[in-house]
Amino acid sequence: MQNSPMLHIGRFAALGFTQILVLNNVQFGGYLNPYIYILFILLLPLRTPPLVMILSGFAMGMFIDLFTGMMGLHTAATLFVAFYRKRIMKVVIGVREEDYLGTPGIRDLGPWRFFYYAGAATLTHHLLVYMLEVFTFINFWSVMLRTLANSMVSVVFIMVAMVLFERRRHG
Amino acid sequence: MHRIVAFFLKQYPFFLFLLLEIVAISLVINHNNYHKGVLRLGVSEVSGTTYEIWSHITGYFSLHQQNRALAEENARLRSQMPDAFKASDRKVFVRDDTVYQQQFEYVSARVVKSSVNRQRNILMIDKGVNQGIAQNMGVMGSDGIVGVVQSVSANYALVLPVINVGANIFARLKSNDQKGIVSWNGASYHYAQMKGIPGHILVEQGDTIITSGQSVFFPEGLCVGFVTDYVQSPGDNFYTIRLRLGVDFNSLNHVYVIRNLMADEQHNLLKENGDAE
């Protein structure tokens, strides 16, 4: 049950619609926009075949792009994170044998390891989104600042979502 | 040969990733060139409907403010109606339709989707080709100009607002007619920048900046914003003026699309003389 495709499809829809209908309307001073939908990618089991990872990343990003009218922007960033997720994870926290058994959430990784993993992935994703959005290097520092600030907000939202919705291990 | 095929088969996820990434990035590049809104046209029908349903729901939360804004505007418009004026002297009060030919028509529309926190913000309104909206029509709110229609589908249109780093609006200072160009630097959605005002001109805080009437999109005299401060960099002959935009893009709901009945004529005249924008 824990890794059934239906669970992931449900998560795709729930996070996707939360993102476009609720979080995209959340404006902190007109600068920040929390992105929570990449949680869908982060929580796919580590054993997911690469092909499925790539298609999931593409589909998730495309879904957000279609609804925000920013063609390609989220797709490029989400696809990148989906493909290099394991590598990011390896660099930041290292992957252990037992990590391959379940979903890389707080329950299996522990709060800190998940926090570092989610933080690094979010930072990568945001950097790509903001760099591609302006598509120049002239506002480099403003892009960096945006990336950092927005990543912090997004990670807070991701952690809160995990604490609220991740099912506890029984027994 | 066999080895090459085997290599590609083994590494296929990477090549698939690369291919899709190139597709995505080329979409971004195409999108940046904002006259190529074509790709998004089919899409905007679907997403437009979704957002419209959602904005019907969330619209109830701001009904109070919306009503007040509309009532205020009604009052202002009423005060401009003929009934509100008393004819001072019949003998000199001339009104002749052959003298005043209507140039601009206004179509009201609702914003169904907007953003203020991107570099390239975009608005979606609930009127499209079926309602007579076309590309390159100006859009204004009750507090000033909003932007220009960028692409249209059957029942929706995308508007490139002032708060998009790709937007340039011809404007002038109301007090002394000096013309310049208003653009946005991607920071706060309350403020825009105006360039092109020569340094010897006297600019004052609070001066109103209005549309210059030089573009085909907008009639002359629509509010753009108000001067908050201005600087002149050393070695630069022109001011950089920071202005507070008249429109609050975060609470924008009702807008008017401006149809210039003489746009074609103006375009053709320019084109004939080889000066097509």
Short mmCIF file of C-alpha atoms in Angstrom, two decimals:
data_model
loop_
_atom_site.label_atom_id
_atom_site.label_comp_id
_atom_site.label_asym_id
_atom_site.label_seq_id
_atom_site.Cartn_x
_atom_site.Cartn_y
_atom_site.Cartn_z
CA MET A 1 0.00 0.00 0.00
CA GLN A 2 2.71 2.39 1.02
CA ASN A 3 4.23 2.59 -2.44
CA SER A 4 1.25 1.80 -4.58
CA PRO A 5 0.99 3.85 -7.79
CA MET A 6 -2.39 5.18 -6.68
CA LEU A 7 -0.81 6.80 -3.64
CA HIS A 8 1.67 8.64 -5.83
CA ILE A 9 -0.94 9.67 -8.38
CA GLY A 10 -3.08 10.98 -5.54
CA ARG A 11 -0.11 12.88 -4.17
CA PHE A 12 0.60 14.30 -7.63
CA ALA A 13 -2.95 15.66 -7.87
CA ALA A 14 -3.11 16.90 -4.27
CA LEU A 15 0.24 18.72 -4.41
CA GLY A 16 -0.34 20.00 -7.95
CA PHE A 17 -3.70 21.54 -7.17
CA THR A 18 -2.54 22.88 -3.80
CA GLN A 19 0.29 24.57 -5.66
CA ILE A 20 -1.71 26.22 -8.44
CA LEU A 21 -4.87 27.07 -6.56
CA VAL A 22 -3.57 27.97 -3.11
CA LEU A 23 0.17 28.50 -2.85
CA ASN A 24 0.54 30.42 -6.12
CA ASN A 25 -1.81 32.97 -4.58
CA VAL A 26 0.31 33.26 -1.45
CA GLN A 27 2.48 36.33 -1.84
CA PHE A 28 4.96 37.34 0.79
CA GLY A 29 5.58 40.97 -0.06
CA GLY A 30 5.29 40.24 -3.75
CA TYR A 31 8.60 38.41 -3.91
CA LEU A 32 8.17 34.96 -2.51
CA ASN A 33 6.09 32.09 -3.71
CA PRO A 34 6.41 28.80 -1.82
CA TYR A 35 6.78 25.74 -4.05
CA ILE A 36 5.56 22.58 -2.43
CA TYR A 37 4.85 20.44 -5.49
CA ILE A 38 8.41 19.10 -5.76
CA LEU A 39 7.59 17.09 -2.65
CA PHE A 40 5.93 14.67 -5.07
CA ILE A 41 9.30 14.03 -6.69
CA LEU A 42 11.15 13.90 -3.37
CA LEU A 43 8.84 11.24 -1.97
CA LEU A 44 9.00 8.80 -4.88
CA PRO A 45 10.66 5.59 -3.67
CA LEU A 46 14.40 5.46 -4.32
CA ARG A 47 13.95 2.23 -6.23
CA THR A 48 11.75 3.96 -8.83
CA PRO A 49 13.14 3.15 -12.31
CA PRO A 50 14.92 6.10 -13.99
CA LEU A 51 12.38 6.15 -16.82
CA VAL A 52 9.51 6.62 -14.36
CA MET A 53 11.49 9.29 -12.49
CA ILE A 54 12.07 11.26 -15.68
CA LEU A 55 8.48 11.01 -16.85
CA SER A 56 7.18 11.91 -13.38
CA GLY A 57 9.39 14.97 -13.22
CA PHE A 58 8.36 16.05 -16.70
CA ALA A 59 4.66 15.51 -15.99
CA MET A 60 4.72 17.33 -12.64
CA GLY A 61 6.58 20.32 -14.07
CA MET A 62 4.39 20.43 -17.16
CA PHE A 63 1.27 20.37 -15.00
CA ILE A 64 2.42 23.47 -13.10
CA ASP A 65 3.58 25.17 -16.31
CA LEU A 66 0.27 24.62 -18.07
CA PHE A 67 -1.60 26.26 -15.24
CA THR A 68 0.77 29.15 -14.64
CA GLY A 69 1.37 29.86 -18.34
CA MET A 70 5.14 29.77 -17.82
CA MET A 71 5.80 27.13 -20.46
CA GLY A 72 8.85 24.98 -19.82
CA LEU A 73 10.06 26.80 -16.72
CA HIS A 74 8.96 24.41 -13.98
CA THR A 75 9.32 21.46 -16.33
CA ALA A 76 13.03 22.09 -16.85
CA ALA A 77 13.70 22.55 -13.13
CA THR A 78 11.56 19.66 -11.89
CA LEU A 79 12.92 17.28 -14.51
CA PHE A 80 16.46 18.15 -13.43
CA VAL A 81 15.70 17.52 -9.78
CA ALA A 82 13.90 14.27 -10.62
CA PHE A 83 16.85 12.97 -12.62
CA TYR A 84 19.60 14.03 -10.22
CA ARG A 85 17.67 13.41 -7.00
CA LYS A 86 19.72 10.40 -5.95
CA ARG A 87 22.96 12.18 -6.72
CA ILE A 88 21.87 15.21 -4.67
CA MET A 89 20.91 12.90 -1.85
CA LYS A 90 24.21 11.05 -2.01
CA VAL A 91 26.20 14.29 -1.83
CA VAL A 92 24.19 15.81 1.01
CA ILE A 93 23.40 12.91 3.31
CA GLY A 94 24.71 9.74 1.66
CA VAL A 95 22.44 6.85 0.77
CA ARG A 96 22.27 3.81 3.01
CA GLU A 97 21.16 0.35 2.02
CA GLU A 98 17.92 0.58 4.01
CA ASP A 99 16.99 3.89 2.34
CA TYR A 100 16.08 1.90 -0.74
CA LEU A 101 13.38 0.04 1.12
CA GLY A 102 10.82 2.77 1.62
CA THR A 103 9.80 6.30 0.81
CA PRO A 104 12.52 8.88 1.50
CA GLY A 105 10.36 10.80 4.00
CA ILE A 106 10.91 11.84 7.60
CA ARG A 107 9.86 8.43 8.84
CA ASP A 108 12.59 6.57 6.98
CA LEU A 109 15.33 9.21 6.83
CA GLY A 110 14.74 10.94 10.13
CA PRO A 111 13.95 14.66 10.40
CA TRP A 112 17.43 16.07 9.88
CA ARG A 113 18.47 13.88 7.00
CA PHE A 114 15.15 14.62 5.30
CA PHE A 115 15.58 18.32 5.97
CA TYR A 116 19.02 18.39 4.31
CA TYR A 117 17.78 16.28 1.40
CA ALA A 118 14.67 18.43 0.83
CA GLY A 119 16.66 21.63 1.32
CA ALA A 120 19.31 20.73 -1.26
CA ALA A 121 16.73 19.60 -3.80
CA THR A 122 14.61 22.73 -3.25
CA LEU A 123 17.62 24.98 -3.60
CA THR A 124 18.57 23.31 -6.89
CA HIS A 125 15.02 23.54 -8.18
CA HIS A 126 14.58 27.20 -7.21
CA LEU A 127 17.93 28.23 -8.63
CA LEU A 128 16.96 26.72 -11.98
CA VAL A 129 13.49 28.27 -11.93
CA TYR A 130 14.75 31.77 -11.19
CA MET A 131 17.70 31.61 -13.56
CA LEU A 132 15.56 30.34 -16.42
CA GLU A 133 12.85 32.86 -15.64
CA VAL A 134 15.06 35.91 -16.22
CA PHE A 135 17.30 34.06 -18.69
CA THR A 136 20.15 36.52 -18.26
CA PHE A 137 22.92 36.98 -15.74
CA ILE A 138 22.43 40.71 -15.30
CA ASN A 139 20.39 40.43 -12.11
CA PHE A 140 22.55 37.64 -10.78
CA TRP A 141 22.57 38.67 -7.13
CA SER A 142 18.89 39.43 -7.07
CA VAL A 143 18.27 35.95 -8.49
CA MET A 144 20.50 34.44 -5.81
CA LEU A 145 18.74 36.33 -3.07
CA ARG A 146 15.36 35.27 -4.40
CA THR A 147 16.49 31.65 -4.63
CA LEU A 148 17.76 31.60 -1.05
CA ALA A 149 14.79 33.38 0.50
CA ASN A 150 12.23 31.42 -1.46
CA SER A 151 13.94 28.10 -0.74
CA MET A 152 13.70 28.78 2.97
CA VAL A 153 9.98 29.46 2.71
CA SER A 154 9.40 26.42 0.50
CA VAL A 155 11.33 24.11 2.83
CA VAL A 156 9.28 25.35 5.77
CA PHE A 157 6.10 24.52 3.85
CA ILE A 158 7.49 21.12 2.84
CA MET A 159 8.48 20.25 6.41
CA VAL A 160 5.08 21.35 7.75
CA ALA A 161 3.31 19.27 5.10
CA MET A 162 5.43 16.25 6.04
CA VAL A 163 4.76 16.64 9.75
CA LEU A 164 1.04 17.05 9.15
CA PHE A 165 0.44 14.39 6.55
CA GLU A 166 3.09 11.69 6.80
CA ARG A 167 1.64 8.64 8.39
CA ARG A 168 3.44 7.45 11.50
CA ARG A 169 5.01 4.04 11.66
CA HIS A 170 2.78 1.75 13.65
CA GLY A 171 4.07 -0.12 16.68
CA MET B 1 28.06 -0.63 -34.17
CA HIS B 2 26.63 -3.16 -31.82
CA ARG B 3 28.52 -1.56 -28.98
CA ILE B 4 27.20 1.89 -29.79
CA VAL B 5 23.64 0.64 -29.79
CA ALA B 6 24.27 -1.17 -26.53
CA PHE B 7 25.74 1.99 -25.03
CA PHE B 8 22.69 4.04 -26.00
CA LEU B 9 20.34 1.37 -24.70
CA LYS B 10 22.16 1.25 -21.41
CA GLN B 11 22.29 5.01 -21.04
CA TYR B 12 18.81 5.71 -22.42
CA PRO B 13 17.52 7.44 -19.26
CA PHE B 14 20.21 10.08 -19.58
CA PHE B 15 19.48 10.75 -23.23
CA LEU B 16 15.75 10.87 -22.57
CA PHE B 17 16.44 13.31 -19.74
CA LEU B 18 18.60 15.43 -22.02
CA LEU B 19 15.99 15.43 -24.78
CA LEU B 20 13.13 16.45 -22.48
CA GLU B 21 15.30 19.08 -20.81
CA ILE B 22 16.08 20.60 -24.21
CA VAL B 23 12.37 20.57 -25.05
CA ALA B 24 11.58 22.36 -21.78
CA ILE B 25 14.30 24.98 -22.17
CA SER B 26 13.36 25.72 -25.76
CA LEU B 27 9.81 26.25 -24.52
CA VAL B 28 11.15 28.78 -22.03
CA ILE B 29 13.07 30.58 -24.76
CA ASN B 30 10.08 30.66 -27.07
CA HIS B 31 7.98 31.94 -24.25
CA ASN B 32 10.40 34.75 -23.49
CA ASN B 33 9.84 36.06 -26.97
CA TYR B 34 6.45 37.29 -26.01
CA HIS B 35 4.98 37.62 -29.43
CA LYS B 36 5.07 33.85 -29.68
CA GLY B 37 2.17 33.24 -27.37
CA VAL B 38 0.82 30.73 -29.84
CA LEU B 39 1.80 27.63 -27.91
CA ARG B 40 -0.16 28.65 -24.92
CA LEU B 41 -3.37 29.44 -26.72
CA GLY B 42 -4.82 25.94 -26.71
CA VAL B 43 -3.74 25.58 -23.13
CA SER B 44 -5.26 28.78 -21.86
CA GLU B 45 -8.76 27.52 -22.60
CA VAL B 46 -8.37 24.63 -20.16
CA SER B 47 -6.46 26.44 -17.45
CA GLY B 48 -8.68 29.49 -17.94
CA THR B 49 -11.79 27.49 -17.17
CA THR B 50 -10.21 25.97 -14.08
CA TYR B 51 -9.08 29.34 -12.79
CA GLU B 52 -12.43 30.89 -13.56
CA ILE B 53 -14.23 28.30 -11.45
CA TRP B 54 -11.73 28.86 -8.67
CA SER B 55 -11.96 32.64 -8.86
CA HIS B 56 -15.74 32.36 -8.66
CA ILE B 57 -15.24 30.66 -5.33
CA THR B 58 -12.49 32.88 -3.95
CA GLY B 59 -14.12 35.99 -5.44
CA TYR B 60 -16.69 35.91 -2.64
CA PHE B 61 -14.04 36.70 -0.07
CA SER B 62 -13.30 40.08 -1.61
CA LEU B 63 -16.83 41.01 -2.68
CA HIS B 64 -16.92 43.81 -0.17
CA GLN B 65 -13.85 45.61 -1.51
CA GLN B 66 -14.83 44.90 -5.10
CA ASN B 67 -18.27 46.37 -4.55
CA ARG B 68 -16.85 49.46 -2.97
CA ALA B 69 -14.34 49.94 -5.80
CA LEU B 70 -17.07 49.51 -8.40
CA ALA B 71 -19.41 51.85 -6.54
CA GLU B 72 -16.67 54.46 -6.39
CA GLU B 73 -16.04 54.10 -10.06
CA ASN B 74 -19.75 54.30 -10.82
CA ALA B 75 -19.93 57.50 -8.88
CA ARG B 76 -17.01 58.94 -10.78
CA LEU B 77 -18.47 57.93 -14.13
CA ARG B 78 -21.88 59.27 -13.17
CA SER B 79 -20.33 62.60 -12.42
CA GLN B 80 -19.09 62.65 -16.00
CA MET B 81 -22.47 61.88 -17.53
CA PRO B 82 -24.25 64.62 -19.45
CA ASP B 83 -26.96 64.79 -16.73
CA ALA B 84 -24.34 65.83 -14.25
CA PHE B 85 -23.61 69.00 -16.15
CA LYS B 86 -25.72 72.05 -16.34
CA ALA B 87 -25.63 73.69 -19.74
CA SER B 88 -24.23 77.10 -19.00
CA ASP B 89 -25.26 78.81 -22.16
CA ARG B 90 -27.12 77.15 -24.98
CA LYS B 91 -25.75 79.48 -27.59
CA VAL B 92 -22.12 78.46 -27.23
CA PHE B 93 -22.68 74.86 -26.25
CA VAL B 94 -21.81 73.03 -29.45
CA ARG B 95 -21.78 69.32 -29.84
CA ASP B 96 -21.29 67.88 -33.26
CA ASP B 97 -20.72 64.22 -34.01
CA THR B 98 -18.85 64.94 -37.20
CA VAL B 99 -16.28 66.80 -35.14
CA TYR B 100 -15.93 64.20 -32.40
CA GLN B 101 -15.45 60.82 -33.94
CA GLN B 102 -15.21 58.01 -31.42
CA GLN B 103 -11.74 56.52 -31.35
CA PHE B 104 -11.72 54.25 -28.31
CA GLU B 105 -14.17 51.62 -27.13
CA TYR B 106 -14.00 49.92 -23.76
CA VAL B 107 -14.84 46.30 -23.06
CA SER B 108 -15.07 45.30 -19.41
CA ALA B 109 -13.39 42.08 -18.34
CA ARG B 110 -12.50 40.18 -15.20
CA VAL B 111 -9.04 39.04 -14.22
CA VAL B 112 -9.21 35.29 -13.70
CA LYS B 113 -5.51 34.72 -13.06
CA SER B 114 -2.69 37.00 -12.13
CA SER B 115 0.70 36.96 -10.48
CA VAL B 116 2.88 39.68 -9.00
CA ASN B 117 5.87 37.75 -7.75
CA ARG B 118 7.50 36.73 -11.01
CA GLN B 119 9.85 38.62 -13.27
CA ARG B 120 7.55 38.05 -16.18
CA ASN B 121 4.12 38.36 -14.68
CA ILE B 122 1.09 37.67 -16.80
CA LEU B 123 -2.65 38.26 -16.36
CA MET B 124 -5.46 36.23 -17.80
CA ILE B 125 -8.81 37.90 -18.47
CA ASP B 126 -12.14 36.27 -19.25
CA LYS B 127 -12.71 37.88 -22.64
CA GLY B 128 -11.28 36.66 -25.95
CA VAL B 129 -11.79 36.64 -29.70
CA ASN B 130 -15.52 35.93 -29.28
CA GLN B 131 -15.88 39.17 -27.37
CA GLY B 132 -13.87 41.15 -29.89
CA ILE B 133 -10.55 41.15 -28.09
CA ALA B 134 -7.44 41.04 -30.25
CA GLN B 135 -3.70 41.16 -29.78
CA ASN B 136 -2.14 44.54 -28.94
CA MET B 137 -5.15 46.10 -27.29
CA GLY B 138 -4.52 48.19 -24.21
CA VAL B 139 -5.90 47.16 -20.84
CA MET B 140 -6.68 49.55 -18.00
CA GLY B 141 -8.09 49.28 -14.50
CA SER B 142 -10.05 51.90 -12.66
CA ASP B 143 -6.81 53.33 -11.23
CA GLY B 144 -4.72 53.42 -14.37
CA ILE B 145 -3.18 51.34 -17.09
CA VAL B 146 -2.62 47.62 -16.64
CA GLY B 147 -0.92 46.36 -19.79
CA VAL B 148 -1.35 45.17 -23.33
CA VAL B 149 -3.12 42.07 -24.66
CA GLN B 150 -0.45 39.62 -25.72
CA SER B 151 -2.38 36.66 -27.07
CA VAL B 152 -6.02 35.63 -27.29
CA SER B 153 -7.98 32.41 -27.46
CA ALA B 154 -11.71 32.00 -28.02
CA ASN B 155 -12.86 33.23 -24.61
CA TYR B 156 -9.70 34.28 -22.78
CA ALA B 157 -6.82 36.61 -23.33
CA LEU B 158 -3.37 36.91 -21.80
CA VAL B 159 -2.26 40.40 -20.84
CA LEU B 160 1.34 41.51 -20.57
CA PRO B 161 1.16 43.83 -17.56
CA VAL B 162 3.38 46.79 -16.75
CA ILE B 163 4.95 44.58 -14.08
CA ASN B 164 6.68 42.33 -16.58
CA VAL B 165 10.37 42.96 -17.28
CA GLY B 166 9.54 42.76 -21.01
CA ALA B 167 7.01 45.61 -20.95
CA ASN B 168 7.68 49.17 -22.13
CA ILE B 169 5.02 51.87 -21.93
CA PHE B 170 5.25 55.29 -23.55
CA ALA B 171 4.37 57.85 -20.92
CA ARG B 172 4.83 61.49 -20.04
CA LEU B 173 4.86 63.73 -17.04
CA LYS B 174 1.50 65.39 -16.67
CA SER B 175 2.91 68.68 -15.43
CA ASN B 176 5.30 69.43 -18.30
CA ASP B 177 4.60 66.97 -21.13
CA GLN B 178 8.11 65.48 -21.06
CA LYS B 179 8.01 62.02 -22.60
CA GLY B 180 9.76 58.88 -21.47
CA ILE B 181 9.44 55.14 -21.25
CA VAL B 182 8.12 53.28 -18.23
CA SER B 183 9.48 49.81 -17.58
CA TRP B 184 9.75 47.48 -14.62
CA ASN B 185 12.91 46.14 -12.97
CA GLY B 186 11.38 42.96 -11.57
CA ALA B 187 11.44 44.02 -7.91
CA SER B 188 8.38 45.39 -6.12
CA TYR B 189 5.08 45.27 -7.98
CA HIS B 190 4.14 48.64 -6.50
CA TYR B 191 6.94 50.53 -8.25
CA ALA B 192 8.13 50.95 -11.82
CA GLN B 193 10.94 52.97 -13.41
CA MET B 194 10.75 55.72 -15.99
CA LYS B 195 13.63 56.71 -18.22
CA GLY B 196 14.18 59.32 -20.86
CA ILE B 197 13.35 62.53 -18.98
CA PRO B 198 16.22 64.99 -19.63
CA GLY B 199 18.17 66.12 -16.59
CA HIS B 200 17.40 69.82 -16.94
CA ILE B 201 13.67 69.28 -16.45
CA LEU B 202 12.18 70.09 -13.09
CA VAL B 203 10.65 66.91 -11.69
CA GLU B 204 8.75 66.91 -8.43
CA GLN B 205 7.72 64.16 -6.08
CA GLY B 206 4.07 63.29 -6.53
CA ASP B 207 3.93 64.36 -10.16
CA THR B 208 1.48 62.26 -12.09
CA ILE B 209 2.77 60.16 -14.96
CA ILE B 210 0.21 59.54 -17.68
CA THR B 211 0.12 57.76 -21.02
CA SER B 212 1.55 59.94 -23.74
CA GLY B 213 -0.98 59.03 -26.42
CA GLN B 214 1.90 58.16 -28.71
CA SER B 215 1.21 54.47 -28.78
CA VAL B 216 -1.79 52.98 -30.51
CA PHE B 217 -2.69 50.95 -27.42
CA PHE B 218 -3.78 53.69 -25.05
CA PRO B 219 -5.61 56.98 -25.28
CA GLU B 220 -3.74 59.95 -23.94
CA GLY B 221 -3.93 60.86 -20.29
CA LEU B 222 -4.52 57.54 -18.52
CA CYS B 223 -2.79 57.40 -15.15
CA VAL B 224 0.36 55.26 -15.02
CA GLY B 225 1.66 56.23 -11.60
CA PHE B 226 3.13 58.92 -9.38
CA VAL B 227 6.74 60.03 -9.00
CA THR B 228 8.17 58.87 -5.68
CA ASP B 229 11.81 59.77 -6.24
CA TYR B 230 14.29 60.35 -9.02
CA VAL B 231 18.05 60.14 -9.49
CA GLN B 232 20.46 61.27 -12.15
CA SER B 233 23.52 59.08 -12.38
CA PRO B 234 26.79 60.91 -12.98
CA GLY B 235 27.50 61.10 -16.70
CA ASP B 236 23.90 60.43 -17.57
CA ASN B 237 21.84 63.16 -19.14
CA PHE B 238 18.59 61.58 -18.16
CA TYR B 239 16.74 60.96 -14.93
CA THR B 240 15.80 57.56 -13.68
CA ILE B 241 12.45 58.16 -12.05
CA ARG B 242 10.92 55.73 -9.61
CA LEU B 243 7.16 55.81 -9.72
CA ARG B 244 4.42 54.28 -7.66
CA LEU B 245 2.05 52.49 -10.01
CA GLY B 246 -1.56 53.64 -9.90
CA VAL B 247 -2.87 50.10 -10.17
CA ASP B 248 -2.48 47.63 -7.31
CA PHE B 249 -1.81 44.51 -9.32
CA ASN B 250 -2.35 42.23 -6.37
CA SER B 251 -5.98 43.25 -5.91
CA LEU B 252 -6.81 43.80 -9.56
CA ASN B 253 -10.13 42.27 -10.53
CA HIS B 254 -12.15 44.34 -12.97
CA VAL B 255 -10.38 45.77 -16.00
CA TYR B 256 -11.31 47.40 -19.28
CA VAL B 257 -9.87 46.39 -22.62
CA ILE B 258 -9.37 49.39 -24.86
CA ARG B 259 -10.21 48.93 -28.48
CA ASN B 260 -8.70 51.59 -30.70
CA LEU B 261 -11.08 51.93 -33.64
CA MET B 262 -8.37 53.64 -35.64
CA ALA B 263 -5.56 51.24 -34.81
CA ASP B 264 -5.53 49.63 -38.25
CA GLU B 265 -5.43 52.98 -39.94
CA GLN B 266 -2.50 54.09 -37.80
CA HIS B 267 -0.66 50.81 -38.34
CA ASN B 268 -1.15 50.89 -42.08
CA LEU B 269 0.05 54.45 -42.35
CA LEU B 270 3.20 53.55 -40.44
CA LYS B 271 3.70 50.43 -42.51
CA GLU B 272 3.33 52.27 -45.78
CA ASN B 273 6.17 54.47 -44.71
CA GLY B 274 8.33 51.51 -43.72
CA ASP B 275 8.13 52.25 -40.00
CA ALA B 276 6.25 49.22 -38.77
CA GLU B 277 6.79 49.64 -35.02
#
